mmCIF file of C-alpha atoms (C1' of nucleotides) in Angstrom:
data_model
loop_
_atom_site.group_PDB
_atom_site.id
_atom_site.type_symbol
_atom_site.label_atom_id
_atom_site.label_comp_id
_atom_site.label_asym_id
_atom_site.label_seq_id
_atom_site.Cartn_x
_atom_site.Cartn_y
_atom_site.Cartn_z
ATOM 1 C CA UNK A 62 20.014 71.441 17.055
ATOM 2 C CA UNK A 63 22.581 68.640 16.826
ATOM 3 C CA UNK A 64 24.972 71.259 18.626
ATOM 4 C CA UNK A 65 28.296 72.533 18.825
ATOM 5 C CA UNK A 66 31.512 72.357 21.406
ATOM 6 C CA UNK A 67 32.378 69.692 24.036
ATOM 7 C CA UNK A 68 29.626 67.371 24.009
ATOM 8 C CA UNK A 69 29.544 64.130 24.654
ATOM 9 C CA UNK A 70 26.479 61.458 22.674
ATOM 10 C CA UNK A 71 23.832 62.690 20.965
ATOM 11 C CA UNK A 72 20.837 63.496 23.116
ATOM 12 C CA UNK A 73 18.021 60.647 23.281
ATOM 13 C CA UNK A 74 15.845 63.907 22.410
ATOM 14 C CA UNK A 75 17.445 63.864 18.828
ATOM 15 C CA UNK A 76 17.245 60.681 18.359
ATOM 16 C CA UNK A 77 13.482 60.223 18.979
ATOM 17 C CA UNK A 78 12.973 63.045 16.556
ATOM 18 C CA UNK A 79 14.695 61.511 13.958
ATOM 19 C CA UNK A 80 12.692 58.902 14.365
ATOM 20 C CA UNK A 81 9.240 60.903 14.749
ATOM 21 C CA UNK A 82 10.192 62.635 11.223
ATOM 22 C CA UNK A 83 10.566 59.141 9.871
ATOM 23 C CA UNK A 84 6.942 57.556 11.277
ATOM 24 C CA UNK A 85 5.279 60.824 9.072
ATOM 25 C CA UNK A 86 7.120 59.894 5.655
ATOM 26 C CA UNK A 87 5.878 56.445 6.662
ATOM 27 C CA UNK A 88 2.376 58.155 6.862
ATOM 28 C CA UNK A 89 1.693 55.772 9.728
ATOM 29 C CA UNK A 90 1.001 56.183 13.620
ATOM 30 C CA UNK A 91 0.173 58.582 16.068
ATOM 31 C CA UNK A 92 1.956 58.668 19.454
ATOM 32 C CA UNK A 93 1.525 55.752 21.427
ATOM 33 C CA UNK A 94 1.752 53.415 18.367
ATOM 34 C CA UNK A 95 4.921 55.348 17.478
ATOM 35 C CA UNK A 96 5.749 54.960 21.048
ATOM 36 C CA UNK A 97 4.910 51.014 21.233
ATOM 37 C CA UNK A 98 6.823 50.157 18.016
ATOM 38 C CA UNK A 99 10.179 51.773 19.188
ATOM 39 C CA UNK A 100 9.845 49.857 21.957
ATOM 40 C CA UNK A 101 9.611 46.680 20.191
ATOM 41 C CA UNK A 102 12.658 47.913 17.849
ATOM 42 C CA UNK A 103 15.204 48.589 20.780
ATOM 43 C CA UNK A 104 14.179 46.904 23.735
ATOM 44 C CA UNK A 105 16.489 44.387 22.719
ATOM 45 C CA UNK A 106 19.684 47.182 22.942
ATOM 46 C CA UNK A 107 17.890 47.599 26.775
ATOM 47 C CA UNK A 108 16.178 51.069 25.673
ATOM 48 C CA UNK A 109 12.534 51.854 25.965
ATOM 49 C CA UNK A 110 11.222 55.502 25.551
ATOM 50 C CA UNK A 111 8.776 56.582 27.907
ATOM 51 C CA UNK A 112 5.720 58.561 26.396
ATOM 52 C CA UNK A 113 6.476 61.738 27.748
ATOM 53 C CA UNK A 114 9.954 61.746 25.825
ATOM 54 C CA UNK A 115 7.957 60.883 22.819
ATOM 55 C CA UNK A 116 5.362 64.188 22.841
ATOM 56 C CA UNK A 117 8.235 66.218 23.980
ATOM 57 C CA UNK A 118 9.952 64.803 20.500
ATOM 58 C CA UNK A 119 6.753 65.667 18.611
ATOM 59 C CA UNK A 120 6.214 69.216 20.290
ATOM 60 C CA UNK A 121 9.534 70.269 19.308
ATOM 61 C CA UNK A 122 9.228 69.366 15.913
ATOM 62 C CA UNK A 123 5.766 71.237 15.382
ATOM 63 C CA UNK A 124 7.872 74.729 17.525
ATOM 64 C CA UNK A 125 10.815 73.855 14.817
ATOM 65 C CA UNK A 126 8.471 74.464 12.324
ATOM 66 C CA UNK A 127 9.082 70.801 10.644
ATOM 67 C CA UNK A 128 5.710 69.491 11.750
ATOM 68 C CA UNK A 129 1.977 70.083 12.085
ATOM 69 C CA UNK A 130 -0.621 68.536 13.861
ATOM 70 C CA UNK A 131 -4.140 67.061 12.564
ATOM 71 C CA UNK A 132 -6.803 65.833 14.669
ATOM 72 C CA UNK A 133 -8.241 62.762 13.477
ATOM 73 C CA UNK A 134 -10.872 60.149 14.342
ATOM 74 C CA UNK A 135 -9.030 56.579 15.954
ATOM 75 C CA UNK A 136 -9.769 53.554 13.084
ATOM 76 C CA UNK A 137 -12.600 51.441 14.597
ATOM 77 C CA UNK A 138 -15.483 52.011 16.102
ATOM 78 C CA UNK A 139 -13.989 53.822 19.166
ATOM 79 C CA UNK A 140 -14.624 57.216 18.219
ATOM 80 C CA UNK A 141 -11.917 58.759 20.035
ATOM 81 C CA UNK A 142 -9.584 61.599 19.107
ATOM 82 C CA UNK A 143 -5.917 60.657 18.181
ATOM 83 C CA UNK A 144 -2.961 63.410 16.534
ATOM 84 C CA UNK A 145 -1.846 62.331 13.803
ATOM 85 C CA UNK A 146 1.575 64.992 11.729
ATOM 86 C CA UNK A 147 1.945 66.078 8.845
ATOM 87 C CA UNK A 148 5.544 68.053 7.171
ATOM 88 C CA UNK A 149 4.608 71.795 7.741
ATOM 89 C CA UNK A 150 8.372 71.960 5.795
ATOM 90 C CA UNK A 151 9.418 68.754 4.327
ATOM 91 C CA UNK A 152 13.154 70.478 2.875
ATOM 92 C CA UNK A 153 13.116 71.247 7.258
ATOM 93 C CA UNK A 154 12.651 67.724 7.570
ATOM 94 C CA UNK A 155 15.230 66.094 5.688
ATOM 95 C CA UNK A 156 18.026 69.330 6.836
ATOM 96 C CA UNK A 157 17.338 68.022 10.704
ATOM 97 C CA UNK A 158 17.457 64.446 9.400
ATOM 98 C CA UNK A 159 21.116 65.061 7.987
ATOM 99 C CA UNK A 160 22.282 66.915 11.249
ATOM 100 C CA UNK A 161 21.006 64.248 13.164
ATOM 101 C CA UNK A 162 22.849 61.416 11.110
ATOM 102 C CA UNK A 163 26.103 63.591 11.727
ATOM 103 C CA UNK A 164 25.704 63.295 15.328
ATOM 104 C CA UNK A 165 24.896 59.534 14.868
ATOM 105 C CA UNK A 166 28.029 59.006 12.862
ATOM 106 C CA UNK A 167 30.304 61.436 15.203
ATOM 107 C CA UNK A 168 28.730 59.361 18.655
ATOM 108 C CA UNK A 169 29.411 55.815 16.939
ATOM 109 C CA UNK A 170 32.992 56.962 16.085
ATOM 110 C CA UNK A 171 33.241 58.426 19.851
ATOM 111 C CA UNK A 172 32.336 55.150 21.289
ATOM 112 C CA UNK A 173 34.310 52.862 18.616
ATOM 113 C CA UNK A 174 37.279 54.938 19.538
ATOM 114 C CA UNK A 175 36.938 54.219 23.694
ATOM 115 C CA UNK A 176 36.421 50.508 22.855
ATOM 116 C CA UNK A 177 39.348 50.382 20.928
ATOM 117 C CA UNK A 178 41.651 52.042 22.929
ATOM 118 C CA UNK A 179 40.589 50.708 26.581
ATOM 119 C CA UNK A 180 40.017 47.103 25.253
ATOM 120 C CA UNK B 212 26.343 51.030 37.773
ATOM 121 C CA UNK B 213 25.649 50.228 34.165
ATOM 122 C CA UNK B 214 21.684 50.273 35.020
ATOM 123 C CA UNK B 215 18.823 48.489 33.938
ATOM 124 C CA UNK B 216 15.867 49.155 32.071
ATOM 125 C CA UNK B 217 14.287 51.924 29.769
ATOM 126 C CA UNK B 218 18.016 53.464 29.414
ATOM 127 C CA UNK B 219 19.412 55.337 26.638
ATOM 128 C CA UNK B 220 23.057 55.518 25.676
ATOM 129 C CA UNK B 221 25.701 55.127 28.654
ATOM 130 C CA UNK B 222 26.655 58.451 30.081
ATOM 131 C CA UNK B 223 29.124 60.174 30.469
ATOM 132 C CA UNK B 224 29.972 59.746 34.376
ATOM 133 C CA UNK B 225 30.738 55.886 32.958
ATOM 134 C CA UNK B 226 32.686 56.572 30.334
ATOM 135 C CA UNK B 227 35.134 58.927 32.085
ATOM 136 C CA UNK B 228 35.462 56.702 34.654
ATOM 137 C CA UNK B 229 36.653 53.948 32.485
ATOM 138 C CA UNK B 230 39.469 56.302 31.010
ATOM 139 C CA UNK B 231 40.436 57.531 34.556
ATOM 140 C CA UNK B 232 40.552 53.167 35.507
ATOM 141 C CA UNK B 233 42.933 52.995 32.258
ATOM 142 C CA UNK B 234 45.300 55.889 33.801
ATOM 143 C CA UNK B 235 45.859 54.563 36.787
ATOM 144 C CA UNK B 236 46.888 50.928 35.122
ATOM 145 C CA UNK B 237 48.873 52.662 33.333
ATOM 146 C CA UNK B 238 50.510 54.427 36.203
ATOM 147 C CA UNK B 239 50.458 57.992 34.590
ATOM 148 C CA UNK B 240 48.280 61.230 35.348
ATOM 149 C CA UNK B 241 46.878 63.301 37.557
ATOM 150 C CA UNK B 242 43.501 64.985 37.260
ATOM 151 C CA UNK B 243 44.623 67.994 34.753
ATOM 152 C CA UNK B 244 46.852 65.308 32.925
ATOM 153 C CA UNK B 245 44.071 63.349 32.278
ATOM 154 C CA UNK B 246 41.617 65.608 31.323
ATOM 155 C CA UNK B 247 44.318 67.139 28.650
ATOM 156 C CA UNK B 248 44.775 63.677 26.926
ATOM 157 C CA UNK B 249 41.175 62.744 27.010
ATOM 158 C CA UNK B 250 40.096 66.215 25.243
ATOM 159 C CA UNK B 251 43.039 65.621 22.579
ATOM 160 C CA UNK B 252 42.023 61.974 21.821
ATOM 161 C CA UNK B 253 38.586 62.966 20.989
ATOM 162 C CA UNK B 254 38.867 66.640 20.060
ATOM 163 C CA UNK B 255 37.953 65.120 16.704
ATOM 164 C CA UNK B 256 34.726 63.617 17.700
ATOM 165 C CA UNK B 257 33.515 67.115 19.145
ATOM 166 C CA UNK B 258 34.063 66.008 22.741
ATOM 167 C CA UNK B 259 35.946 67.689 25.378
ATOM 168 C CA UNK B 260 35.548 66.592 28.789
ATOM 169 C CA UNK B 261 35.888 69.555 31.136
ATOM 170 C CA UNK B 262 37.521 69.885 34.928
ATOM 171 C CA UNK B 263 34.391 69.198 36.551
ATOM 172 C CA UNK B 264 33.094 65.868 35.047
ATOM 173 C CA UNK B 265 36.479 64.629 35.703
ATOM 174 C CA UNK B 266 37.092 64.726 39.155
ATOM 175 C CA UNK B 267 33.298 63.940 40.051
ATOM 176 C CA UNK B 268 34.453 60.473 38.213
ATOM 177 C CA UNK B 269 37.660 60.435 40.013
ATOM 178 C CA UNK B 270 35.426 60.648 43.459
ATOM 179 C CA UNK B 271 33.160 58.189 42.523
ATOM 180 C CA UNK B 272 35.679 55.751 42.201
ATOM 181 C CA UNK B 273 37.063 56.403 45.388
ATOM 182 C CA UNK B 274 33.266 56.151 46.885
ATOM 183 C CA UNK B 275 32.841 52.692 44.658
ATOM 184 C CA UNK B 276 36.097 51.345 46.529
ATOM 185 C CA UNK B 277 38.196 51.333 43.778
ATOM 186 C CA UNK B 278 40.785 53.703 43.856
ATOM 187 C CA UNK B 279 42.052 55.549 46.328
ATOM 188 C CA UNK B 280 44.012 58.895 46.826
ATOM 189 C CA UNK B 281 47.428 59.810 47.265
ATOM 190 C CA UNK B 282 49.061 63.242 47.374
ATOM 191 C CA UNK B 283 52.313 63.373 45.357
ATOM 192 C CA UNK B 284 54.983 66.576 44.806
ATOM 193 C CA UNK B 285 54.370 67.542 41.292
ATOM 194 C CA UNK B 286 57.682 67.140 39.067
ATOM 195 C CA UNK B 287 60.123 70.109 38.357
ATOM 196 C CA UNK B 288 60.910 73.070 40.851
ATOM 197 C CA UNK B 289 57.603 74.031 41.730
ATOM 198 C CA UNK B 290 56.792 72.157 44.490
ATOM 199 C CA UNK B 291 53.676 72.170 43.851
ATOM 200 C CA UNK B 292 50.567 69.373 45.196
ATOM 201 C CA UNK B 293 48.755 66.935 42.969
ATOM 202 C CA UNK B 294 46.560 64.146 43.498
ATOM 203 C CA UNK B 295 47.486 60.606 42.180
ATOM 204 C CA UNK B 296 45.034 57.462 42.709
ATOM 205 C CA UNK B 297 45.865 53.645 43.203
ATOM 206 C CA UNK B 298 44.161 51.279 43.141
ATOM 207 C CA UNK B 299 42.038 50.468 46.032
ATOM 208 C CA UNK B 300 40.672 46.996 44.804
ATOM 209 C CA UNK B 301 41.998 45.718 41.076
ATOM 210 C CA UNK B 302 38.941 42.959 41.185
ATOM 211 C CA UNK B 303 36.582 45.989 41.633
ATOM 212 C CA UNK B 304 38.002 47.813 38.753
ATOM 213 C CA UNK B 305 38.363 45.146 36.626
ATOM 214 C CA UNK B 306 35.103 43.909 36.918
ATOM 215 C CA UNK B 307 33.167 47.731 36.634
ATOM 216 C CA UNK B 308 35.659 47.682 33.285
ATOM 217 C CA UNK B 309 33.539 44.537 31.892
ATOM 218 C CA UNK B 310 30.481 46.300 33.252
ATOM 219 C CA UNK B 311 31.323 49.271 31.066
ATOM 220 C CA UNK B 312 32.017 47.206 28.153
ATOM 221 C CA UNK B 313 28.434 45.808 27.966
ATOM 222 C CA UNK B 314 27.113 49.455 28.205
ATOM 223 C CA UNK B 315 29.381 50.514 25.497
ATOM 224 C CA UNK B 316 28.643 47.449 23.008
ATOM 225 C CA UNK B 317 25.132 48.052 23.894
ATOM 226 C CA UNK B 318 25.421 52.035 23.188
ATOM 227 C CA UNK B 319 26.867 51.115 19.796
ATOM 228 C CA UNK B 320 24.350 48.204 18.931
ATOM 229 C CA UNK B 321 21.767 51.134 19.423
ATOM 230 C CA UNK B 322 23.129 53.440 17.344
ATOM 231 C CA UNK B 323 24.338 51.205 14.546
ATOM 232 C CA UNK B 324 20.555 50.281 14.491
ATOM 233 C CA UNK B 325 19.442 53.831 14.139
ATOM 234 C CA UNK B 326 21.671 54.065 11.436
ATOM 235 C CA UNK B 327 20.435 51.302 9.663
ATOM 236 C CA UNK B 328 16.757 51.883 9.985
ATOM 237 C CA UNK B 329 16.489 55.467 8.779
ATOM 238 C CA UNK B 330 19.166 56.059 6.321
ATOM 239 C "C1'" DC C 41 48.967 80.946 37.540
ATOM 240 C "C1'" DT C 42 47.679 75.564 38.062
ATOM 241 C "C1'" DA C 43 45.292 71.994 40.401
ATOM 242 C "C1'" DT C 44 41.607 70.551 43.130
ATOM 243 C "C1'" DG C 45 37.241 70.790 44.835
ATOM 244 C "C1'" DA C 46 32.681 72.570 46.075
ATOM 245 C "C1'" DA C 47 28.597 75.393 45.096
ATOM 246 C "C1'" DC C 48 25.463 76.768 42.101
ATOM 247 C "C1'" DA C 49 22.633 76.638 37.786
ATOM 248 C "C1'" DT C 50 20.692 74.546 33.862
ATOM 249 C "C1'" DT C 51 19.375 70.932 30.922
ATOM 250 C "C1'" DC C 52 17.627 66.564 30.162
ATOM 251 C "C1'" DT C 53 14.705 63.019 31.265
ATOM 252 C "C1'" DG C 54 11.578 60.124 34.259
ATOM 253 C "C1'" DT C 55 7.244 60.002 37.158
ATOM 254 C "C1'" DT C 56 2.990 61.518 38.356
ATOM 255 C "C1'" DC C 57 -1.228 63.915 37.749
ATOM 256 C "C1'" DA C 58 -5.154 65.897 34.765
ATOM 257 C "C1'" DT C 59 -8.301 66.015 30.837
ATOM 258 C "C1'" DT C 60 -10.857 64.242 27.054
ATOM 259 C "C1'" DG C 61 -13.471 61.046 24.577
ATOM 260 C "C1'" DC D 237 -9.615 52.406 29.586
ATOM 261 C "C1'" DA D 238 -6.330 54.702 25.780
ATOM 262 C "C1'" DA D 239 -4.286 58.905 24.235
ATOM 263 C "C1'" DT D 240 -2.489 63.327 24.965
ATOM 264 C "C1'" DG D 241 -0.478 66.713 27.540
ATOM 265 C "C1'" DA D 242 1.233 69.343 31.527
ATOM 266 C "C1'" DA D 243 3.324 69.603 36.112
ATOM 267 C "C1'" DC D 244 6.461 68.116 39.049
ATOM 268 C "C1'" DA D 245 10.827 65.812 40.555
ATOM 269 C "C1'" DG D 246 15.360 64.024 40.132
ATOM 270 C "C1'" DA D 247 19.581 62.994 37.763
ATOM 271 C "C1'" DA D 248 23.327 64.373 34.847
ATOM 272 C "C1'" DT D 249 26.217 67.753 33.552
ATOM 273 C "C1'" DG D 250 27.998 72.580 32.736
ATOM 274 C "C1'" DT D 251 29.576 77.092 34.904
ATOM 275 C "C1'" DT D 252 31.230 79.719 38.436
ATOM 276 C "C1'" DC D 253 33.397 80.493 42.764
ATOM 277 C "C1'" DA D 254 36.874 79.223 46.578
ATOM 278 C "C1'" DT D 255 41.274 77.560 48.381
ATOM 279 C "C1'" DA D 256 45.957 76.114 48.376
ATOM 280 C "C1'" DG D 257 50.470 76.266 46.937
#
DNA sequence: CTATGAACATTCTGTTCATTG
DNA sequence: CAATGAACAGAATGTTCATAG
């Protein structure tokens, strides 16, 4: 997905799913708690996904083939449903994972490159 | 215009309209002018700024109160309109500079994070 | 044909509403 | 109430059309 001609950044899309890919081969959280520690990790660079953004990230990675879902009962004694992912194609995973760090790389040198020439 | 909370990266609008502040300090360029230069300075980072984003940033500068039009014969035998800018108020552009700064130093803190993190 | 600009269309993302347990 | 998801709405940006010289 990490696309082609004339574009500017990398889309905050991508980025999430990077990071979505990288919560399952942590084996740890399901949305919200995904949601809640990215939050924590960047609020201090002024960015805080919304949860919508975050199940669109997740969607897209189960129609991409990468993940799968799997219901599963919340720890505690709550009793309530949560989605927790699994790799449906792990080789999937780590392809989108390298595209994705070549958009990283090719936005950081886009912005390095303004800074350095305007300031 | 560098906004406040929950963003993502800066956008484009921003960053073009930095560039198009730097052209008219340095006295050079029209519209088409610019737009040339900025798609071969960062050709190489897959970006390429097209007609349309351009002047929108042109006009929003004009809007902010910070430059301000004025029609010019183009060089050579062809007689031929273009539109130069001035500046309508330096402090103004100086200061939305700075602005842009933050939001680029921010932009890269996120993404140098990213980096980090996952790889 | 080149430069400018507006209109139109799509994509991306934020906000709100609905459902379930 | 917490989690998930869909629907709706707006902003950002790309594509196409219009006008002038």
């Amino acid at each position: 997905m990490p696309r082609g001609e004339g574009k500017f950044l990398i889309k905050q899309r991508a980025f999430l799913k990077l990071f979505m890919i990288r919560f399952v081969e942590e084996n740890k959280l399901y949305g919200m708690q995904a949601m809640d520690e990215l939050k924590m990790t960047f609020k201090q660079f002024g960015y805080e996904p919304n949860h919508s953004e975050i199940y669109r990230s997740l969607h897209e990675l189960i129609d991409d083939g990468i993940l799968k879902r799997q219901k599963k009962l919340q720890e505690g004694a709550k009793y309530k449903e949560v989605v927790i992912y699994q790799f449906a194609d792990y080789e999937k995973a780590k392809l989108y994972k390298k595209q994705v760090k070549t958009d990283l790389d090719r936005s950081m040198g886009l912005l390095r490159k303004a800074l350095e020439d305007v300031y």
